[in-house]
Amino acid sequence: MSDSTPATIEDVARIAEVSIATVSRAIHNPEKVAKSTRLKVNQAIAITGYTTNAMARSLRLGRSNMILVVAPDIGDPNFSSILVGLENEARSHGYGVLIGHTQNDAQRALEYLKFLNSNQAAGLILFTGILPFGHDTMTARLPPSVGIFEPVFNGGIPYVGVDDMEGARKVVDLLIAEGHRKIAFIGDSRTRLAYKRRRAGYDAGLDAAGVPAELRLVQEGDGTLESGRAAVERLFVRDTLPTAFMCVNDQTALGVMIGLKARGYDIPGDFSVTGFDDVPQATFMTPALTTIRQPRTSIGKHAMALLLDLLSSRQPAETEILLRPDLVVRNSVSVPSARWLAR
Amino acid sequence: MSDSTPATIEDVARIAEVSIATVSRAIHNPEKVAKSTRLKVNQAIAITGYTTNAMARSLRLGRSNMILVVAPDIGDPNFSSILVGLENEARSHGYGVLIGHTQNDAQRALEYLKFLNSNQAAGLILFTGILPFGHDTMTARLPPSVGIFEPVFNGGIPYVGVDDMEGARKVVDLLIAEGHRKIAFIGDSRTRLAYKRRRAGYDAGLDAAGVPAELRLVQEGDGTLESGRAAVERLFVRDTLPTAFMCVNDQTALGVMIGLKARGYDIPGDFSVTGFDDVPQATFMTPALTTIRQPRTSIGKHAMALLLDLLSSRQPAETEILLRPDLVVRNSVSVPSARWLAR
DNA sequence: TTGTAAGCGTTATCAT
DNA sequence: ATGATAACGCTTACAA
């Protein structure tokens, strides 16, 4: 009973007094074996504590029950919530999640490719910004894959993201509703599609409200705290100051707040500031940041579900799933300061 | 060349004009094959793009190259930094990291046990608070394992943690140096060893400074924000107020700060507050929290290294590795308020 | 130094 | 409805 080596299908077969083929069938095609036999097998399994050896199974089947999740930075707090969604969905379908951390390093990424080549992973979840393994030719060798946040390989791979444009619209609409007309946009000029979409939402929102776009109010940064602070400095040099700063992400918003405070301004008394992402720190900023929440766990869940569908090739696979982001109203937005309106 | 199915060892052997045994040897025991043969094999490998099929290898070897990491909450931001350390170390030794998320649910944990039974993982990293699989008898069935933060199964499993007592000492010493004598300790009465040790550090620090311990200043909570707030209320009912609140963790400290602010006090003007852990939000609290930093990435690295050692049974394995925590001085501590000293 | 062959635990094909 | 058996790709005695 308390054997040192784990029970194999053969042990089960011996105890149940059937062949190993029958045991295998009893497990995977119960309807193809007689009820009485099934019973015997189940008892034998209970007695032995048998579990299928996944290695042998994968070898035989030619594919594993692992999904490789590759991200540039698994230490990113944004990553972990998505991981929860990915993991839950995978587990409930009998899949395990293998994680890889590329640090945006192609060499690292290549090492993970080996997990795929060596059949250790049946599918792949790719986080934005990676797609590092070689080039187009690579696509052919890739197993069923799903991207997170953005299309990969020019749309060759389906992805799950958030409707950035809608999120940005919600922000602009709030700002407009509060009475703001001079709204700066601190963007991110890096190539992520998400950033472009947030900018598009800004443009569309202004347009819908009949507010003429002022290009001088649009500052391109790189999504870092520092670039937010720098944008404030640049804006203060011009003669046109905004009454609100709409930022491409929370990091940038934090930078903007720091820059504004350094100049002695009050938020939201003198200027309103908004972010995007709702990072964990957003609640703790002073003032607490009004921003857009990414439904992270949900993104993970959907991405994994899509991948699992791909694996069983049940569906032709949608190429894009966009989730609805929510506006989180906290304390960094109020009406435009009379100080500027007066000018 | 651009075959649809991945190359096997047989393809390599055919091209190199040797037997598959020689190929295997050329890969894993290069010194046991002639230089010229090795060359031929390497060329053939390059031509075919061969990668060892990990499934077949693991099946044959009887163990995999995966490490299962089981945590109660993989969404916890503290988890992700440790994960980075774990992952880096594993990868650099050719191991992959499989993650499991138990949500403190024994049922979930059991599902992961299957990964072990089915030979999908060669080793196990356990985060505090899990040890959910059955009881002692289980220990026998466990593969080489390492705990994080705390001993598992009464020390049956080695672990890597932080020297909590030393960390707590650093906090007390700081407080004492600033002139505090009435220092409250807001603890966590749950069974984690770490909490006991932090308390021990508090006691030792007071003792070393010749400050008599006042039991009334010690409040036991449960590590949550709410328990910090509650502790403040309880303390204010007594007649002995502290000048500083030393908290068992950052969450509790946040609760204390909220409670104090609600009563109209200034931090650190009226009271000093300290935490432990240095969670990401600590910088963003107002005031920024003075706390103890857990060397998370390093913990992960050491834990994985220890496990890998265990796997190759090179060492008798130390049962405890305690890392040195650092004091992070920010703005929540200053000298005791004259207001209280005057009393 | 190299080759032959057994066997790791499965699943699936083909008989029965 | 069930059983025998080949094959998945690899590592490692054992022989040569």
mmCIF file of C-alpha atoms in Angstrom, chain A:
data_model
loop_
_atom_site.group_PDB
_atom_site.id
_atom_site.type_symbol
_atom_site.label_atom_id
_atom_site.label_comp_id
_atom_site.label_asym_id
_atom_site.label_seq_id
_atom_site.Cartn_x
_atom_site.Cartn_y
_atom_site.Cartn_z
ATOM 1 C CA MET A 1 0.000 0.000 0.000
ATOM 2 C CA SER A 2 2.468 2.574 1.136
ATOM 3 C CA ASP A 3 4.778 1.615 -1.688
ATOM 4 C CA SER A 4 7.838 3.702 -2.245
ATOM 5 C CA THR A 5 7.307 4.018 -5.973
ATOM 6 C CA PRO A 6 4.054 5.468 -7.259
ATOM 7 C CA ALA A 7 1.483 3.047 -8.608
ATOM 8 C CA THR A 8 1.375 2.556 -12.351
ATOM 9 C CA ILE A 9 -1.440 1.571 -14.592
ATOM 10 C CA GLU A 10 -0.132 -1.940 -14.400
ATOM 11 C CA ASP A 11 -0.610 -2.126 -10.656
ATOM 12 C CA VAL A 12 -4.169 -1.019 -11.117
ATOM 13 C CA ALA A 13 -4.746 -3.559 -13.858
ATOM 14 C CA ARG A 14 -3.404 -6.376 -11.742
ATOM 15 C CA ILE A 15 -5.608 -5.556 -8.786
ATOM 16 C CA ALA A 16 -8.679 -4.981 -10.905
ATOM 17 C CA GLU A 17 -7.885 -8.161 -12.795
ATOM 18 C CA VAL A 18 -8.162 -6.547 -16.186
ATOM 19 C CA SER A 19 -5.664 -5.458 -18.826
ATOM 20 C CA ILE A 20 -3.931 -2.129 -18.767
ATOM 21 C CA ALA A 21 -5.827 -1.193 -21.902
ATOM 22 C CA THR A 22 -9.072 -1.535 -20.023
ATOM 23 C CA VAL A 23 -7.813 0.606 -17.195
ATOM 24 C CA SER A 24 -6.832 3.322 -19.614
ATOM 25 C CA ARG A 25 -10.240 3.117 -21.240
ATOM 26 C CA ALA A 26 -12.056 3.101 -17.914
ATOM 27 C CA ILE A 27 -10.346 6.387 -17.185
ATOM 28 C CA HIS A 28 -10.586 8.185 -20.482
ATOM 29 C CA ASN A 29 -13.590 6.542 -22.162
ATOM 30 C CA PRO A 30 -15.696 5.252 -19.309
ATOM 31 C CA GLU A 31 -18.619 4.659 -21.626
ATOM 32 C CA LYS A 32 -16.664 2.083 -23.541
ATOM 33 C CA VAL A 33 -16.249 -0.292 -20.630
ATOM 34 C CA ALA A 34 -18.826 -2.377 -18.815
ATOM 35 C CA LYS A 35 -20.243 -0.885 -15.681
ATOM 36 C CA SER A 36 -19.028 -3.730 -13.511
ATOM 37 C CA THR A 37 -15.524 -3.455 -14.906
ATOM 38 C CA ARG A 38 -15.503 0.248 -14.390
ATOM 39 C CA LEU A 39 -16.323 -0.349 -10.771
ATOM 40 C CA LYS A 40 -13.494 -2.778 -10.257
ATOM 41 C CA VAL A 41 -11.066 -0.404 -11.881
ATOM 42 C CA ASN A 42 -12.174 2.511 -9.784
ATOM 43 C CA GLN A 43 -11.721 0.494 -6.658
ATOM 44 C CA ALA A 44 -8.265 -0.548 -7.702
ATOM 45 C CA ILE A 45 -7.408 3.068 -8.400
ATOM 46 C CA ALA A 46 -8.610 4.056 -4.963
ATOM 47 C CA ILE A 47 -6.602 1.300 -3.345
ATOM 48 C CA THR A 48 -3.384 2.104 -5.138
ATOM 49 C CA GLY A 49 -3.751 5.853 -5.137
ATOM 50 C CA TYR A 50 -2.908 5.734 -8.795
ATOM 51 C CA THR A 51 -2.357 8.909 -10.762
ATOM 52 C CA THR A 52 -1.601 8.951 -14.446
ATOM 53 C CA ASN A 53 2.030 9.622 -15.128
ATOM 54 C CA ALA A 54 1.845 12.858 -17.029
ATOM 55 C CA MET A 55 5.213 12.334 -18.641
ATOM 56 C CA ALA A 56 4.299 9.053 -20.184
ATOM 57 C CA ARG A 57 0.967 10.412 -21.229
ATOM 58 C CA SER A 58 2.414 13.499 -22.831
ATOM 59 C CA LEU A 59 5.053 11.486 -24.590
ATOM 60 C CA ARG A 60 2.499 9.163 -26.015
ATOM 61 C CA LEU A 61 0.043 11.923 -26.917
ATOM 62 C CA GLY A 62 2.662 14.212 -28.331
ATOM 63 C CA ARG A 63 1.577 17.167 -26.295
ATOM 64 C CA SER A 64 1.684 18.272 -22.707
ATOM 65 C CA ASN A 65 -0.792 19.776 -20.341
ATOM 66 C CA MET A 66 1.273 22.818 -19.608
ATOM 67 C CA ILE A 67 0.812 26.352 -20.837
ATOM 68 C CA LEU A 68 3.836 28.582 -21.020
ATOM 69 C CA VAL A 69 3.275 32.158 -19.930
ATOM 70 C CA VAL A 70 6.010 34.493 -21.033
ATOM 71 C CA ALA A 71 6.192 38.026 -19.705
ATOM 72 C CA PRO A 72 8.889 40.677 -19.806
ATOM 73 C CA ASP A 73 8.615 41.253 -16.084
ATOM 74 C CA ILE A 74 6.851 38.836 -13.808
ATOM 75 C CA GLY A 75 7.702 41.098 -10.893
ATOM 76 C CA ASP A 76 5.346 43.730 -12.223
ATOM 77 C CA PRO A 77 2.375 43.964 -9.865
ATOM 78 C CA ASN A 78 0.111 44.259 -12.877
ATOM 79 C CA PHE A 79 1.272 40.865 -13.939
ATOM 80 C CA SER A 80 0.293 38.974 -10.853
ATOM 81 C CA SER A 81 -3.423 39.681 -11.023
ATOM 82 C CA ILE A 82 -3.507 38.574 -14.608
ATOM 83 C CA LEU A 83 -1.610 35.502 -13.607
ATOM 84 C CA VAL A 84 -4.316 34.650 -11.119
ATOM 85 C CA GLY A 85 -6.880 34.687 -13.901
ATOM 86 C CA LEU A 86 -4.679 32.654 -16.188
ATOM 87 C CA GLU A 87 -3.889 30.126 -13.550
ATOM 88 C CA ASN A 88 -7.419 29.598 -12.330
ATOM 89 C CA GLU A 89 -8.761 29.010 -15.775
ATOM 90 C CA ALA A 90 -5.933 26.680 -16.692
ATOM 91 C CA ARG A 91 -6.174 24.615 -13.561
ATOM 92 C CA SER A 92 -9.880 24.120 -13.873
ATOM 93 C CA HIS A 93 -9.202 22.537 -17.237
ATOM 94 C CA GLY A 94 -6.423 20.322 -16.045
ATOM 95 C CA TYR A 95 -3.630 22.475 -17.365
ATOM 96 C CA GLY A 96 -0.641 23.751 -15.481
ATOM 97 C CA VAL A 97 1.003 27.123 -15.902
ATOM 98 C CA LEU A 98 4.677 27.427 -16.562
ATOM 99 C CA ILE A 99 6.118 30.877 -16.210
ATOM 100 C CA GLY A 100 8.874 32.628 -18.053
ATOM 101 C CA HIS A 101 10.471 35.953 -17.401
ATOM 102 C CA THR A 102 12.283 37.513 -20.321
ATOM 103 C CA GLN A 103 13.266 40.924 -18.970
ATOM 104 C CA ASN A 104 12.889 41.997 -22.562
ATOM 105 C CA ASP A 105 15.928 39.971 -23.349
ATOM 106 C CA ALA A 106 15.791 38.015 -26.577
ATOM 107 C CA GLN A 107 18.325 35.546 -25.273
ATOM 108 C CA ARG A 108 16.120 34.672 -22.341
ATOM 109 C CA ALA A 109 13.139 34.384 -24.600
ATOM 110 C CA LEU A 110 14.995 31.908 -26.709
ATOM 111 C CA GLU A 111 15.596 29.711 -23.732
ATOM 112 C CA TYR A 112 11.885 29.530 -23.218
ATOM 113 C CA LEU A 113 11.312 28.633 -26.781
ATOM 114 C CA LYS A 114 13.010 25.411 -25.875
ATOM 115 C CA PHE A 115 10.231 24.545 -23.510
ATOM 116 C CA LEU A 116 7.998 24.677 -26.505
ATOM 117 C CA ASN A 117 10.236 22.775 -28.858
ATOM 118 C CA SER A 118 10.766 20.097 -26.313
ATOM 119 C CA ASN A 119 7.060 19.563 -26.015
ATOM 120 C CA GLN A 120 6.876 20.773 -22.500
ATOM 121 C CA ALA A 121 4.203 23.280 -23.262
ATOM 122 C CA ALA A 122 1.190 22.851 -25.466
ATOM 123 C CA GLY A 123 0.349 26.507 -25.710
ATOM 124 C CA LEU A 124 1.744 29.958 -25.177
ATOM 125 C CA ILE A 125 0.551 33.168 -23.563
ATOM 126 C CA LEU A 126 2.534 36.180 -24.649
ATOM 127 C CA PHE A 127 2.647 39.477 -22.857
ATOM 128 C CA THR A 128 3.055 42.642 -24.763
ATOM 129 C CA GLY A 129 6.456 43.727 -25.774
ATOM 130 C CA ILE A 130 8.005 40.337 -26.076
ATOM 131 C CA LEU A 131 7.515 38.609 -29.388
ATOM 132 C CA PRO A 132 11.209 38.310 -29.157
ATOM 133 C CA PHE A 133 11.858 34.982 -30.732
ATOM 134 C CA GLY A 134 13.279 35.715 -34.118
ATOM 135 C CA HIS A 135 10.897 36.822 -36.771
ATOM 136 C CA ASP A 136 7.953 35.906 -38.912
ATOM 137 C CA THR A 137 9.365 32.530 -39.826
ATOM 138 C CA MET A 138 9.077 31.765 -36.154
ATOM 139 C CA THR A 139 5.341 32.090 -36.209
ATOM 140 C CA ALA A 140 5.067 28.844 -38.064
ATOM 141 C CA ARG A 141 6.816 26.973 -35.301
ATOM 142 C CA LEU A 142 4.777 28.524 -32.542
ATOM 143 C CA PRO A 143 2.143 26.411 -30.828
ATOM 144 C CA PRO A 144 -1.351 27.821 -30.358
ATOM 145 C CA SER A 145 -0.767 31.201 -28.763
ATOM 146 C CA VAL A 146 -2.649 34.115 -27.318
ATOM 147 C CA GLY A 147 -1.379 37.614 -26.635
ATOM 148 C CA ILE A 148 -2.222 39.797 -23.681
ATOM 149 C CA PHE A 149 -3.050 43.479 -24.198
ATOM 150 C CA GLU A 150 -1.885 43.608 -27.777
ATOM 151 C CA PRO A 151 -1.751 41.785 -31.079
ATOM 152 C CA VAL A 152 1.429 39.853 -31.628
ATOM 153 C CA PHE A 153 3.153 39.321 -34.939
ATOM 154 C CA ASN A 154 0.942 41.801 -36.703
ATOM 155 C CA GLY A 155 -2.229 40.117 -35.688
ATOM 156 C CA GLY A 156 -1.080 36.644 -36.537
ATOM 157 C CA ILE A 157 -1.928 35.749 -32.981
ATOM 158 C CA PRO A 158 -5.240 36.539 -31.305
ATOM 159 C CA TYR A 159 -5.171 38.588 -28.158
ATOM 160 C CA VAL A 160 -7.179 39.697 -25.181
ATOM 161 C CA GLY A 161 -6.990 43.264 -24.037
ATOM 162 C CA VAL A 162 -8.970 46.154 -22.813
ATOM 163 C CA ASP A 163 -10.882 48.705 -24.796
ATOM 164 C CA ASP A 164 -8.372 51.481 -24.279
ATOM 165 C CA MET A 165 -10.246 53.902 -26.403
ATOM 166 C CA GLU A 166 -13.403 53.471 -24.406
ATOM 167 C CA GLY A 167 -11.427 53.842 -21.200
ATOM 168 C CA ALA A 168 -9.872 57.083 -22.393
ATOM 169 C CA ARG A 169 -13.274 58.305 -23.454
ATOM 170 C CA LYS A 170 -14.596 57.757 -19.958
ATOM 171 C CA VAL A 171 -11.808 59.896 -18.587
ATOM 172 C CA VAL A 172 -12.275 62.744 -21.036
ATOM 173 C CA ASP A 173 -16.003 62.660 -20.568
ATOM 174 C CA LEU A 174 -15.576 62.971 -16.813
ATOM 175 C CA LEU A 175 -13.167 65.853 -17.199
ATOM 176 C CA ILE A 176 -15.473 67.597 -19.657
ATOM 177 C CA ALA A 177 -18.417 67.040 -17.361
ATOM 178 C CA GLU A 178 -16.508 68.699 -14.547
ATOM 179 C CA GLY A 179 -16.118 71.702 -16.769
ATOM 180 C CA HIS A 180 -12.586 71.275 -18.101
ATOM 181 C CA ARG A 181 -11.871 72.543 -21.581
ATOM 182 C CA LYS A 182 -8.108 72.781 -21.569
ATOM 183 C CA ILE A 183 -7.089 69.197 -21.056
ATOM 184 C CA ALA A 184 -3.481 68.169 -21.544
ATOM 185 C CA PHE A 185 -2.664 64.646 -22.663
ATOM 186 C CA ILE A 186 0.609 63.190 -21.453
ATOM 187 C CA GLY A 187 1.174 60.241 -23.736
ATOM 188 C CA ASP A 188 3.640 57.497 -24.381
ATOM 189 C CA SER A 189 5.291 57.570 -27.734
ATOM 190 C CA ARG A 190 6.482 53.998 -27.567
ATOM 191 C CA THR A 191 4.917 51.689 -30.047
ATOM 192 C CA ARG A 192 2.277 50.024 -27.952
ATOM 193 C CA LEU A 193 -1.068 49.994 -29.611
ATOM 194 C CA ALA A 194 -2.720 50.607 -26.263
ATOM 195 C CA TYR A 195 -1.106 54.014 -26.006
ATOM 196 C CA LYS A 196 -2.235 55.004 -29.447
ATOM 197 C CA ARG A 197 -5.742 53.997 -28.566
ATOM 198 C CA ARG A 198 -5.768 55.999 -25.390
ATOM 199 C CA ARG A 199 -4.691 59.000 -27.379
ATOM 200 C CA ALA A 200 -7.434 58.286 -29.884
ATOM 201 C CA GLY A 201 -9.943 58.220 -27.051
ATOM 202 C CA TYR A 202 -8.697 61.601 -25.923
ATOM 203 C CA ASP A 203 -9.077 63.060 -29.390
ATOM 204 C CA ALA A 204 -12.494 61.551 -29.857
ATOM 205 C CA GLY A 205 -13.709 62.770 -26.498
ATOM 206 C CA LEU A 206 -12.604 66.322 -27.161
ATOM 207 C CA ASP A 207 -14.141 66.197 -30.571
ATOM 208 C CA ALA A 208 -17.448 64.882 -29.271
ATOM 209 C CA ALA A 209 -17.585 67.741 -26.794
ATOM 210 C CA GLY A 210 -16.826 70.259 -29.474
ATOM 211 C CA VAL A 211 -13.596 71.261 -27.804
ATOM 212 C CA PRO A 212 -10.944 72.207 -30.342
ATOM 213 C CA ALA A 213 -7.812 70.114 -30.026
ATOM 214 C CA GLU A 214 -4.719 72.019 -29.027
ATOM 215 C CA LEU A 215 -1.617 70.236 -30.102
ATOM 216 C CA ARG A 216 0.466 72.173 -27.634
ATOM 217 C CA LEU A 217 -1.394 70.431 -24.850
ATOM 218 C CA VAL A 218 -0.293 67.034 -26.058
ATOM 219 C CA GLN A 219 3.039 65.912 -24.644
ATOM 220 C CA GLU A 220 4.590 62.625 -25.574
ATOM 221 C CA GLY A 221 6.573 60.831 -22.883
ATOM 222 C CA ASP A 222 7.572 57.262 -22.331
ATOM 223 C CA GLY A 223 5.192 56.148 -19.626
ATOM 224 C CA THR A 224 7.569 56.668 -16.741
ATOM 225 C CA LEU A 225 7.161 58.783 -13.648
ATOM 226 C CA GLU A 226 10.006 60.940 -14.841
ATOM 227 C CA SER A 227 8.388 61.614 -18.171
ATOM 228 C CA GLY A 228 5.299 62.845 -16.359
ATOM 229 C CA ARG A 229 7.331 65.281 -14.360
ATOM 230 C CA ALA A 230 9.188 66.429 -17.454
ATOM 231 C CA ALA A 231 5.934 67.019 -19.296
ATOM 232 C CA VAL A 232 4.783 69.355 -16.559
ATOM 233 C CA GLU A 233 7.962 71.371 -16.884
ATOM 234 C CA ARG A 234 7.588 71.632 -20.630
ATOM 235 C CA LEU A 235 4.000 72.742 -20.330
ATOM 236 C CA PHE A 236 4.852 75.436 -17.864
ATOM 237 C CA VAL A 237 7.269 76.959 -20.327
ATOM 238 C CA ARG A 238 4.483 77.481 -22.854
ATOM 239 C CA ASP A 239 1.916 80.149 -22.357
ATOM 240 C CA THR A 240 -1.029 77.781 -22.548
ATOM 241 C CA LEU A 241 -1.621 75.901 -19.326
ATOM 242 C CA PRO A 242 -4.243 73.173 -19.052
ATOM 243 C CA THR A 243 -6.662 72.861 -16.172
ATOM 244 C CA ALA A 244 -6.406 69.095 -16.220
ATOM 245 C CA PHE A 245 -3.708 66.534 -16.979
ATOM 246 C CA MET A 246 -4.926 63.325 -18.528
ATOM 247 C CA CYS A 247 -2.117 60.790 -18.350
ATOM 248 C CA VAL A 248 -1.528 57.713 -20.419
ATOM 249 C CA ASN A 249 -0.902 55.653 -17.296
ATOM 250 C CA ASP A 250 -0.688 55.866 -13.533
ATOM 251 C CA GLN A 251 3.081 56.142 -13.416
ATOM 252 C CA THR A 252 2.974 59.204 -15.590
ATOM 253 C CA ALA A 253 0.166 60.635 -13.484
ATOM 254 C CA LEU A 254 2.253 60.208 -10.390
ATOM 255 C CA GLY A 255 5.084 62.083 -12.085
ATOM 256 C CA VAL A 256 2.727 64.863 -13.023
ATOM 257 C CA MET A 257 1.457 65.132 -9.464
ATOM 258 C CA ILE A 258 4.975 65.316 -8.136
ATOM 259 C CA GLY A 259 5.901 67.972 -10.661
ATOM 260 C CA LEU A 260 2.835 70.021 -9.857
ATOM 261 C CA LYS A 261 3.345 69.743 -6.122
ATOM 262 C CA ALA A 262 6.970 70.761 -6.513
ATOM 263 C CA ARG A 263 5.724 73.983 -8.027
ATOM 264 C CA GLY A 264 3.463 74.497 -5.050
ATOM 265 C CA TYR A 265 0.163 73.634 -6.652
ATOM 266 C CA ASP A 266 -2.693 71.802 -5.055
ATOM 267 C CA ILE A 267 -4.365 68.795 -6.646
ATOM 268 C CA PRO A 268 -7.178 68.817 -7.480
ATOM 269 C CA GLY A 269 -7.629 72.404 -6.321
ATOM 270 C CA ASP A 270 -5.376 73.947 -8.946
ATOM 271 C CA PHE A 271 -5.161 71.106 -11.449
ATOM 272 C CA SER A 272 -6.985 67.851 -11.985
ATOM 273 C CA VAL A 273 -4.932 64.762 -12.809
ATOM 274 C CA THR A 274 -6.013 61.363 -14.122
ATOM 275 C CA GLY A 275 -4.245 58.080 -14.773
ATOM 276 C CA PHE A 276 -4.913 54.799 -16.507
ATOM 277 C CA ASP A 277 -4.394 51.228 -15.234
ATOM 278 C CA ASP A 278 -5.276 51.536 -11.576
ATOM 279 C CA VAL A 279 -2.050 50.189 -10.221
ATOM 280 C CA PRO A 280 -2.119 49.134 -6.568
ATOM 281 C CA GLN A 281 -0.478 52.353 -5.456
ATOM 282 C CA ALA A 282 -3.157 54.526 -7.026
ATOM 283 C CA THR A 283 -5.257 54.423 -3.859
ATOM 284 C CA PHE A 284 -2.319 55.585 -1.809
ATOM 285 C CA MET A 285 -1.265 58.540 -3.835
ATOM 286 C CA THR A 286 -2.122 61.938 -2.411
ATOM 287 C CA PRO A 287 -4.697 62.687 -3.574
ATOM 288 C CA ALA A 288 -5.936 59.192 -4.421
ATOM 289 C CA LEU A 289 -5.824 58.915 -8.180
ATOM 290 C CA THR A 290 -8.885 58.899 -10.399
ATOM 291 C CA THR A 291 -8.072 56.396 -13.088
ATOM 292 C CA ILE A 292 -9.221 53.533 -15.301
ATOM 293 C CA ARG A 293 -9.236 50.048 -13.891
ATOM 294 C CA GLN A 294 -7.966 47.223 -16.039
ATOM 295 C CA PRO A 295 -9.994 44.094 -15.349
ATOM 296 C CA ARG A 296 -6.825 42.135 -14.905
ATOM 297 C CA THR A 297 -8.008 38.867 -13.500
ATOM 298 C CA SER A 298 -10.682 38.786 -16.123
ATOM 299 C CA ILE A 299 -8.166 39.439 -18.873
ATOM 300 C CA GLY A 300 -6.181 36.454 -17.687
ATOM 301 C CA LYS A 301 -9.221 34.270 -17.547
ATOM 302 C CA HIS A 302 -10.352 35.185 -21.035
ATOM 303 C CA ALA A 303 -6.918 34.787 -22.519
ATOM 304 C CA MET A 304 -6.522 31.326 -21.105
ATOM 305 C CA ALA A 305 -10.014 30.317 -22.153
ATOM 306 C CA LEU A 306 -9.265 31.467 -25.666
ATOM 307 C CA LEU A 307 -6.040 29.529 -25.742
ATOM 308 C CA LEU A 308 -7.704 26.404 -24.455
ATOM 309 C CA ASP A 309 -10.291 26.741 -27.191
ATOM 310 C CA LEU A 310 -7.522 27.068 -29.705
ATOM 311 C CA LEU A 311 -5.921 23.920 -28.391
ATOM 312 C CA SER A 312 -9.010 21.866 -28.825
ATOM 313 C CA SER A 313 -9.545 23.815 -32.043
ATOM 314 C CA ARG A 314 -13.190 24.021 -31.287
ATOM 315 C CA GLN A 315 -13.459 27.486 -32.691
ATOM 316 C CA PRO A 316 -12.004 29.416 -35.561
ATOM 317 C CA ALA A 317 -10.795 31.748 -32.789
ATOM 318 C CA GLU A 318 -11.667 35.371 -32.618
ATOM 319 C CA THR A 319 -8.624 37.486 -33.206
ATOM 320 C CA GLU A 320 -9.427 40.129 -30.648
ATOM 321 C CA ILE A 321 -11.280 40.198 -27.359
ATOM 322 C CA LEU A 322 -11.605 43.629 -25.806
ATOM 323 C CA LEU A 323 -12.820 43.896 -22.239
ATOM 324 C CA ARG A 324 -14.613 46.888 -20.806
ATOM 325 C CA PRO A 325 -12.483 49.014 -18.484
ATOM 326 C CA ASP A 326 -14.065 50.844 -15.573
ATOM 327 C CA LEU A 327 -13.645 54.388 -14.425
ATOM 328 C CA VAL A 328 -12.512 54.585 -10.809
ATOM 329 C CA VAL A 329 -13.351 57.964 -9.391
ATOM 330 C CA ARG A 330 -11.157 59.020 -6.497
ATOM 331 C CA ASN A 331 -9.919 62.423 -5.426
ATOM 332 C CA SER A 332 -7.620 63.803 -8.090
ATOM 333 C CA VAL A 333 -10.296 65.474 -10.187
ATOM 334 C CA SER A 334 -12.505 68.460 -9.452
ATOM 335 C CA VAL A 335 -13.802 71.479 -11.304
ATOM 336 C CA PRO A 336 -11.285 73.735 -13.048
ATOM 337 C CA SER A 337 -9.623 76.216 -10.765
ATOM 338 C CA ALA A 338 -11.110 79.694 -10.878
ATOM 339 C CA ARG A 339 -7.523 80.871 -10.911
ATOM 340 C CA TRP A 340 -7.043 79.760 -14.493
ATOM 341 C CA LEU A 341 -10.547 80.415 -15.690
ATOM 342 C CA ALA A 342 -10.125 83.991 -14.632
ATOM 343 C CA ARG A 343 -7.226 84.519 -16.958
#
